[in-house]
């Protein structure tokens, strides 16, 4: 999370751990996860945090969550939650 908005690639993580990327992938597989699933979850957590905790624009939330633009965040958010970020936020406020 410290690396957001620039989530490091698997190769950089492997280098930090002094491992080959294939070894990192294998070890993650033993845990039942993939690297992209971890980065996806980090981005999801960040996006939801910024939606809850701030009055940032959608573009700024997208950037801080590791997306290149707001439309990428919106597509991912729909995949994660079945709704757009703004509808999600409205539903939280009315609940």
CSV table of N, CA and C in Angstrom, one decimal:
chain,number,residue,atom,x,y,z
A,1,UNK,N,0.8,-1.2,0.0
A,1,UNK,CA,0.0,0.0,0.0
A,1,UNK,C,0.9,1.3,0.0
A,2,UNK,N,2.0,1.2,0.6
A,2,UNK,CA,2.9,2.3,0.6
A,2,UNK,C,3.3,2.8,-0.8
A,3,UNK,N,3.3,1.8,-1.7
A,3,UNK,CA,3.8,2.1,-3.1
A,3,UNK,C,2.7,2.8,-3.9
A,4,UNK,N,1.4,2.8,-3.5
A,4,UNK,CA,0.4,3.4,-4.3
A,4,UNK,C,0.7,4.9,-4.5
A,5,UNK,N,0.4,5.4,-5.7
A,5,UNK,CA,-0.4,4.9,-6.7
A,5,UNK,C,0.4,4.0,-7.7
A,6,UNK,N,1.7,3.7,-7.5
A,6,UNK,CA,2.5,3.0,-8.4
A,6,UNK,C,2.8,1.6,-7.8
A,7,UNK,N,1.9,0.7,-7.9
A,7,UNK,CA,2.0,-0.7,-7.4
A,7,UNK,C,3.2,-1.3,-8.2
A,8,UNK,N,4.2,-1.8,-7.5
A,8,UNK,CA,5.3,-2.4,-8.2
A,8,UNK,C,4.9,-3.7,-8.9
A,9,UNK,N,5.7,-4.0,-10.0
A,9,UNK,CA,5.5,-5.2,-10.7
A,9,UNK,C,6.0,-6.4,-9.9
A,10,UNK,N,5.6,-7.6,-10.3
A,10,UNK,CA,6.1,-8.8,-9.6
A,10,UNK,C,7.6,-8.9,-9.6
A,11,UNK,N,8.2,-8.5,-10.7
A,11,UNK,CA,9.7,-8.6,-10.8
A,11,UNK,C,10.3,-7.7,-9.7
A,12,UNK,N,9.8,-6.5,-9.4
A,12,UNK,CA,10.4,-5.6,-8.4
A,12,UNK,C,10.2,-6.3,-7.0
A,13,UNK,N,9.0,-6.8,-6.8
A,13,UNK,CA,8.8,-7.5,-5.5
A,13,UNK,C,9.8,-8.7,-5.3
A,14,UNK,N,9.9,-9.5,-6.4
A,14,UNK,CA,10.8,-10.6,-6.3
A,14,UNK,C,12.3,-10.1,-6.0
A,15,UNK,N,12.7,-9.0,-6.7
A,15,UNK,CA,14.0,-8.5,-6.4
A,15,UNK,C,14.2,-8.1,-5.0
A,16,UNK,N,13.2,-7.4,-4.4
A,16,UNK,CA,13.2,-7.0,-3.0
A,16,UNK,C,13.3,-8.2,-2.1
A,17,UNK,N,12.7,-9.3,-2.5
A,17,UNK,CA,12.8,-10.6,-1.7
A,17,UNK,C,14.0,-11.4,-2.0
A,18,UNK,N,14.8,-11.0,-3.0
A,18,UNK,CA,16.0,-11.8,-3.5
A,18,UNK,C,15.5,-13.2,-4.0
A,19,UNK,N,14.4,-13.1,-4.7
A,19,UNK,CA,13.9,-14.4,-5.3
A,19,UNK,C,13.7,-14.2,-6.8
A,20,UNK,N,13.5,-15.3,-7.5
A,20,UNK,CA,13.1,-15.2,-8.9
A,20,UNK,C,11.6,-15.0,-8.9
A,21,UNK,N,11.1,-14.2,-9.9
A,21,UNK,CA,9.6,-14.0,-10.0
A,21,UNK,C,8.8,-15.3,-10.0
A,22,UNK,N,9.4,-16.3,-10.7
A,22,UNK,CA,8.7,-17.6,-10.8
A,22,UNK,C,8.6,-18.3,-9.4
A,23,UNK,N,9.6,-18.1,-8.5
A,23,UNK,CA,9.5,-18.6,-7.2
A,23,UNK,C,8.4,-17.9,-6.4
A,24,UNK,N,8.4,-16.6,-6.5
A,24,UNK,CA,7.3,-15.8,-5.8
A,24,UNK,C,5.9,-16.3,-6.3
A,25,UNK,N,5.8,-16.5,-7.6
A,25,UNK,CA,4.5,-17.0,-8.1
A,25,UNK,C,4.1,-18.3,-7.5
A,26,UNK,N,5.1,-19.2,-7.5
A,26,UNK,CA,4.9,-20.6,-6.9
A,26,UNK,C,4.5,-20.5,-5.5
A,27,UNK,N,5.2,-19.7,-4.7
A,27,UNK,CA,4.8,-19.5,-3.3
A,27,UNK,C,3.5,-18.9,-3.1
A,28,UNK,N,3.1,-18.0,-3.9
A,28,UNK,CA,1.8,-17.4,-3.8
A,28,UNK,C,0.7,-18.5,-4.2
A,29,UNK,N,1.0,-19.3,-5.2
A,29,UNK,CA,0.1,-20.3,-5.6
A,29,UNK,C,-0.1,-21.3,-4.4
A,30,UNK,N,0.9,-21.6,-3.7
A,30,UNK,CA,0.8,-22.5,-2.5
A,30,UNK,C,-0.2,-21.9,-1.5
A,31,UNK,N,-0.3,-20.6,-1.5
A,31,UNK,CA,-1.2,-19.9,-0.6
A,31,UNK,C,-2.6,-19.7,-1.2
A,32,UNK,N,-2.7,-20.1,-2.5
A,32,UNK,CA,-4.0,-20.0,-3.2
A,32,UNK,C,-4.3,-18.6,-3.7
A,33,UNK,N,-3.3,-17.8,-3.9
A,33,UNK,CA,-3.5,-16.5,-4.5
A,33,UNK,C,-2.5,-16.2,-5.7
A,34,UNK,N,-2.9,-15.2,-6.4
A,34,UNK,CA,-2.1,-14.7,-7.5
A,34,UNK,C,-1.7,-13.3,-7.2
A,35,UNK,N,-0.6,-12.8,-7.8
A,35,UNK,CA,-0.1,-11.5,-7.5
A,35,UNK,C,-1.1,-10.4,-8.0
A,36,UNK,N,-1.8,-10.6,-9.1
A,36,UNK,CA,-2.7,-9.6,-9.6
A,36,UNK,C,-4.0,-9.6,-8.7
A,37,UNK,N,-4.3,-10.7,-8.0
A,37,UNK,CA,-5.4,-10.7,-7.0
A,37,UNK,C,-5.0,-9.8,-5.8
A,38,UNK,N,-3.8,-9.9,-5.4
A,38,UNK,CA,-3.3,-9.1,-4.3
A,38,UNK,C,-3.3,-7.6,-4.6
A,39,UNK,N,-2.8,-7.3,-5.8
A,39,UNK,CA,-2.8,-5.8,-6.2
A,39,UNK,C,-4.2,-5.3,-6.4
A,40,UNK,N,-5.1,-6.2,-7.0
A,40,UNK,CA,-6.5,-5.8,-7.1
A,40,UNK,C,-7.1,-5.5,-5.8
A,41,UNK,N,-6.9,-6.3,-4.8
A,41,UNK,CA,-7.4,-6.1,-3.5
A,41,UNK,C,-6.9,-4.8,-2.8
A,42,UNK,N,-5.6,-4.5,-3.0
A,42,UNK,CA,-5.0,-3.3,-2.5
A,42,UNK,C,-5.7,-2.1,-3.2
A,43,UNK,N,-5.9,-2.1,-4.5
A,43,UNK,CA,-6.5,-1.0,-5.2
A,43,UNK,C,-7.9,-0.9,-4.7
A,44,UNK,N,-8.6,-2.0,-4.5
A,44,UNK,CA,-10.0,-1.9,-4.1
A,44,UNK,C,-10.1,-1.3,-2.7
A,45,UNK,N,-9.3,-1.7,-1.8
A,45,UNK,CA,-9.3,-1.2,-0.4
A,45,UNK,C,-9.0,0.3,-0.5
A,46,UNK,N,-8.0,0.7,-1.3
A,46,UNK,CA,-7.6,2.1,-1.4
A,46,UNK,C,-8.8,2.9,-1.9
A,47,UNK,N,-9.4,2.5,-3.0
A,47,UNK,CA,-10.5,3.2,-3.6
A,47,UNK,C,-11.7,3.4,-2.6
A,48,UNK,N,-12.0,2.3,-1.9
A,48,UNK,CA,-13.1,2.4,-1.0
A,48,UNK,C,-12.7,3.3,0.2
A,49,UNK,N,-11.5,3.3,0.6
A,49,UNK,CA,-11.0,4.2,1.7
A,49,UNK,C,-11.2,5.6,1.3
A,50,UNK,N,-10.7,5.9,0.1
A,50,UNK,CA,-10.7,7.3,-0.4
A,50,UNK,C,-12.2,7.8,-0.6
A,51,UNK,N,-13.0,6.9,-1.1
A,51,UNK,CA,-14.5,7.2,-1.2
A,51,UNK,C,-15.1,7.6,0.1
A,52,UNK,N,-14.8,6.8,1.1
A,52,UNK,CA,-15.4,6.9,2.5
A,52,UNK,C,-14.8,8.2,3.2
A,53,UNK,N,-13.5,8.3,3.1
A,53,UNK,CA,-12.8,9.3,4.0
A,53,UNK,C,-12.5,10.6,3.4
A,54,UNK,N,-12.8,10.9,2.2
A,54,UNK,CA,-12.4,12.2,1.6
A,54,UNK,C,-13.4,12.7,0.6
A,55,UNK,N,-13.2,14.0,0.3
A,55,UNK,CA,-14.0,14.6,-0.8
A,55,UNK,C,-13.2,14.8,-2.0
A,56,UNK,N,-12.4,13.8,-2.4
A,56,UNK,CA,-11.6,13.9,-3.6
A,56,UNK,C,-12.4,13.7,-4.8
A,57,UNK,N,-11.9,14.2,-5.9
A,57,UNK,CA,-12.6,13.9,-7.2
A,57,UNK,C,-12.3,12.5,-7.6
A,58,UNK,N,-13.2,11.9,-8.4
A,58,UNK,CA,-13.0,10.6,-8.9
A,58,UNK,C,-11.7,10.4,-9.6
A,59,UNK,N,-11.2,11.4,-10.3
A,59,UNK,CA,-9.9,11.3,-11.0
A,59,UNK,C,-8.8,11.2,-10.0
A,60,UNK,N,-8.9,11.9,-8.9
A,60,UNK,CA,-7.8,11.9,-7.8
A,60,UNK,C,-7.9,10.5,-7.1
A,61,UNK,N,-9.1,10.0,-6.8
A,61,UNK,CA,-9.2,8.7,-6.2
A,61,UNK,C,-8.6,7.6,-7.1
A,62,UNK,N,-8.9,7.7,-8.4
A,62,UNK,CA,-8.4,6.7,-9.3
A,62,UNK,C,-6.9,6.8,-9.3
A,63,UNK,N,-6.3,8.0,-9.4
A,63,UNK,CA,-4.8,8.1,-9.3
A,63,UNK,C,-4.2,7.5,-8.0
A,64,UNK,N,-4.8,7.9,-6.9
A,64,UNK,CA,-4.3,7.5,-5.6
A,64,UNK,C,-4.5,6.0,-5.4
A,65,UNK,N,-5.4,5.4,-6.1
A,65,UNK,CA,-5.7,3.9,-6.0
A,65,UNK,C,-4.9,3.1,-7.0
A,66,UNK,N,-4.1,3.8,-7.8
A,66,UNK,CA,-3.2,3.1,-8.8
A,66,UNK,C,-3.8,2.9,-10.1
A,67,UNK,N,-4.8,3.6,-10.5
A,67,UNK,CA,-5.4,3.6,-11.9
A,67,UNK,C,-4.9,4.7,-12.7
A,68,UNK,N,-4.8,4.5,-14.0
A,68,UNK,CA,-4.3,5.5,-14.9
A,68,UNK,C,-5.4,6.6,-15.2
A,69,UNK,N,-6.6,6.2,-15.0
A,69,UNK,CA,-7.7,7.2,-15.2
A,69,UNK,C,-9.0,6.8,-14.6
A,70,UNK,N,-9.9,7.7,-14.4
A,70,UNK,CA,-11.2,7.4,-13.7
A,70,UNK,C,-12.0,6.3,-14.3
A,71,UNK,N,-12.0,6.2,-15.7
A,71,UNK,CA,-12.8,5.2,-16.3
A,71,UNK,C,-12.3,3.8,-16.0
A,72,UNK,N,-11.0,3.6,-15.8
A,72,UNK,CA,-10.4,2.3,-15.3
A,72,UNK,C,-10.9,2.0,-13.9
A,73,UNK,N,-10.9,3.0,-13.1
A,73,UNK,CA,-11.4,2.7,-11.7
A,73,UNK,C,-12.9,2.4,-11.7
A,74,UNK,N,-13.7,3.1,-12.5
A,74,UNK,CA,-15.1,2.8,-12.6
A,74,UNK,C,-15.4,1.4,-13.1
A,75,UNK,N,-14.6,0.9,-14.1
A,75,UNK,CA,-14.8,-0.5,-14.6
A,75,UNK,C,-14.4,-1.5,-13.5
A,76,UNK,N,-13.3,-1.3,-12.9
A,76,UNK,CA,-12.9,-2.2,-11.8
A,76,UNK,C,-13.8,-2.2,-10.6
A,77,UNK,N,-14.3,-1.0,-10.3
A,77,UNK,CA,-15.2,-0.9,-9.1
A,77,UNK,C,-16.5,-1.6,-9.4
A,78,UNK,N,-17.0,-1.5,-10.7
A,78,UNK,CA,-18.2,-2.3,-11.1
A,78,UNK,C,-18.0,-3.8,-10.9
A,79,UNK,N,-16.8,-4.2,-11.3
A,79,UNK,CA,-16.5,-5.6,-11.2
A,79,UNK,C,-16.4,-6.1,-9.8
A,80,UNK,N,-15.9,-5.2,-8.9
A,80,UNK,CA,-15.7,-5.6,-7.5
A,80,UNK,C,-17.1,-5.5,-6.7
A,81,UNK,N,-17.9,-4.5,-7.0
A,81,UNK,CA,-19.0,-4.2,-6.2
A,81,UNK,C,-20.4,-4.3,-6.9
A,82,UNK,N,-20.3,-4.4,-8.2
A,82,UNK,CA,-21.6,-4.5,-9.0
A,82,UNK,C,-22.2,-3.1,-9.2
A,83,UNK,N,-21.5,-2.1,-8.9
A,83,UNK,CA,-22.1,-0.7,-9.0
A,83,UNK,C,-20.9,0.3,-9.2
A,84,UNK,N,-21.3,1.5,-9.7
A,84,UNK,CA,-20.3,2.5,-9.9
A,84,UNK,C,-19.8,3.1,-8.5
A,85,UNK,N,-18.7,3.7,-8.5
A,85,UNK,CA,-18.2,4.3,-7.2
A,85,UNK,C,-19.2,5.4,-6.7
A,86,UNK,N,-19.8,6.2,-7.5
A,86,UNK,CA,-20.7,7.2,-7.1
A,86,UNK,C,-22.0,6.6,-6.5
A,87,UNK,N,-22.6,5.6,-7.2
A,87,UNK,CA,-23.8,4.9,-6.6
A,87,UNK,C,-23.4,4.2,-5.3
A,88,UNK,N,-22.3,3.6,-5.2
A,88,UNK,CA,-21.8,3.0,-4.0
A,88,UNK,C,-21.8,4.0,-2.9
A,89,UNK,N,-21.2,5.2,-3.1
A,89,UNK,CA,-21.1,6.2,-2.1
A,89,UNK,C,-22.5,6.7,-1.7
A,90,UNK,N,-23.3,6.9,-2.7
A,90,UNK,CA,-24.7,7.4,-2.4
A,90,UNK,C,-25.4,6.4,-1.5
A,91,UNK,N,-25.2,5.1,-1.8
A,91,UNK,CA,-25.9,4.0,-1.0
A,91,UNK,C,-25.4,4.0,0.4
A,92,UNK,N,-24.1,4.3,0.6
A,92,UNK,CA,-23.6,4.4,2.0
A,92,UNK,C,-24.1,5.6,2.7
A,93,UNK,N,-24.3,6.7,2.0
A,93,UNK,CA,-24.8,7.9,2.7
A,93,UNK,C,-26.3,7.8,3.1
A,94,UNK,N,-27.1,7.0,2.3
A,94,UNK,CA,-28.5,6.8,2.6
A,94,UNK,C,-28.7,5.7,3.6
A,95,UNK,N,-27.7,4.9,3.8
A,95,UNK,CA,-27.9,3.7,4.8
A,95,UNK,C,-27.7,4.2,6.2
